[in-house]
């Protein structure tokens, strides 16, 4: 059953803004707050054609959320499952606008857990601050506020996340599995799902049709 797990988790223990490249305990390549764009050579059925937003990247590995792979579950269905009722905010039909949105497939890791990317930032029970603009929360209280009409209105809710062990992502990039580019929050929160892949590629100044000739690092 879909849920937001409120038990203590790794995000609570590691809650912080990612360290800048060059700090003693950070890797030379720090892709926190970057998009990973799957190359055509990425034939994995999970990650083929995806854009992943990286929430954390350090010497221990990387963690992110796929932003362009919807599930067949709507936000209304998710709220029903966790016993929350969407309320309409005064003067804003936010409940109506969010109810039909699809819940995203964030990745194959912890698929029973909900991951919420949101802006603006507020520290909930289990929040990882990624940048000054974006945070990721895994506790139910963020959706409780959304249901009551006073939570973040720019949000993406996914089931599961994407994770890599130490050095694993770097190896995939070297093997030409991913393009990388600094993330744009508008692509995550404002664009239709079908447009996110092309928009992420366009951040590199190229067309998606040119990907076969590109190397793995932006």
mmCIF file of N, CA and C in Angstrom, residues 36-38 46-52 66 68-69 178 197:
data_model
loop_
_atom_site.group_PDB
_atom_site.id
_atom_site.type_symbol
_atom_site.label_atom_id
_atom_site.label_comp_id
_atom_site.label_asym_id
_atom_site.label_seq_id
_atom_site.Cartn_x
_atom_site.Cartn_y
_atom_site.Cartn_z
ATOM 1 N N UNK A 36 20.056 14.123 -14.154
ATOM 2 C CA UNK A 36 20.646 13.037 -14.921
ATOM 3 C C UNK A 36 19.693 12.743 -16.066
ATOM 4 N N UNK A 37 20.198 12.790 -17.279
ATOM 5 C CA UNK A 37 19.384 12.554 -18.469
ATOM 6 C C UNK A 37 19.854 11.252 -19.104
ATOM 7 N N UNK A 38 18.970 10.285 -19.185
ATOM 8 C CA UNK A 38 19.353 8.973 -19.711
ATOM 9 C C UNK A 38 19.719 9.080 -21.184
ATOM 10 N N UNK A 46 14.018 0.358 -16.312
ATOM 11 C CA UNK A 46 13.635 1.306 -15.265
ATOM 12 C C UNK A 46 14.035 2.725 -15.631
ATOM 13 N N UNK A 47 15.257 2.906 -16.117
ATOM 14 C CA UNK A 47 15.788 4.244 -16.310
ATOM 15 C C UNK A 47 15.814 4.729 -17.760
ATOM 16 N N UNK A 48 15.519 3.881 -18.714
ATOM 17 C CA UNK A 48 15.503 4.317 -20.097
ATOM 18 C C UNK A 48 14.527 5.468 -20.313
ATOM 19 N N UNK A 49 15.000 6.540 -20.937
ATOM 20 C CA UNK A 49 14.144 7.692 -21.243
ATOM 21 C C UNK A 49 13.816 8.581 -20.068
ATOM 22 N N UNK A 50 14.535 8.438 -18.961
ATOM 23 C CA UNK A 50 14.180 9.185 -17.758
ATOM 24 C C UNK A 50 15.056 10.414 -17.545
ATOM 25 N N UNK A 51 14.522 11.311 -16.721
ATOM 26 C CA UNK A 51 15.282 12.411 -16.139
ATOM 27 C C UNK A 51 15.207 12.234 -14.630
ATOM 28 N N UNK A 52 16.361 12.203 -13.989
ATOM 29 C CA UNK A 52 16.432 12.035 -12.537
ATOM 30 C C UNK A 52 16.924 13.342 -11.926
ATOM 31 N N UNK A 66 13.181 10.170 -10.074
ATOM 32 C CA UNK A 66 12.771 10.303 -11.472
ATOM 33 C C UNK A 66 11.604 11.284 -11.548
ATOM 34 N N UNK A 68 9.928 12.185 -14.586
ATOM 35 C CA UNK A 68 9.124 12.131 -15.817
ATOM 36 C C UNK A 68 8.538 10.756 -16.099
ATOM 37 N N UNK A 69 8.291 9.981 -15.038
ATOM 38 C CA UNK A 69 7.732 8.635 -15.221
ATOM 39 C C UNK A 69 6.517 8.477 -14.309
ATOM 40 N N UNK A 178 24.677 8.536 -18.829
ATOM 41 C CA UNK A 178 23.916 9.728 -18.445
ATOM 42 C C UNK A 178 24.566 11.005 -18.960
ATOM 43 N N UNK A 197 11.661 15.741 -20.412
ATOM 44 C CA UNK A 197 12.898 15.185 -20.962
ATOM 45 C C UNK A 197 13.522 16.151 -21.961
#
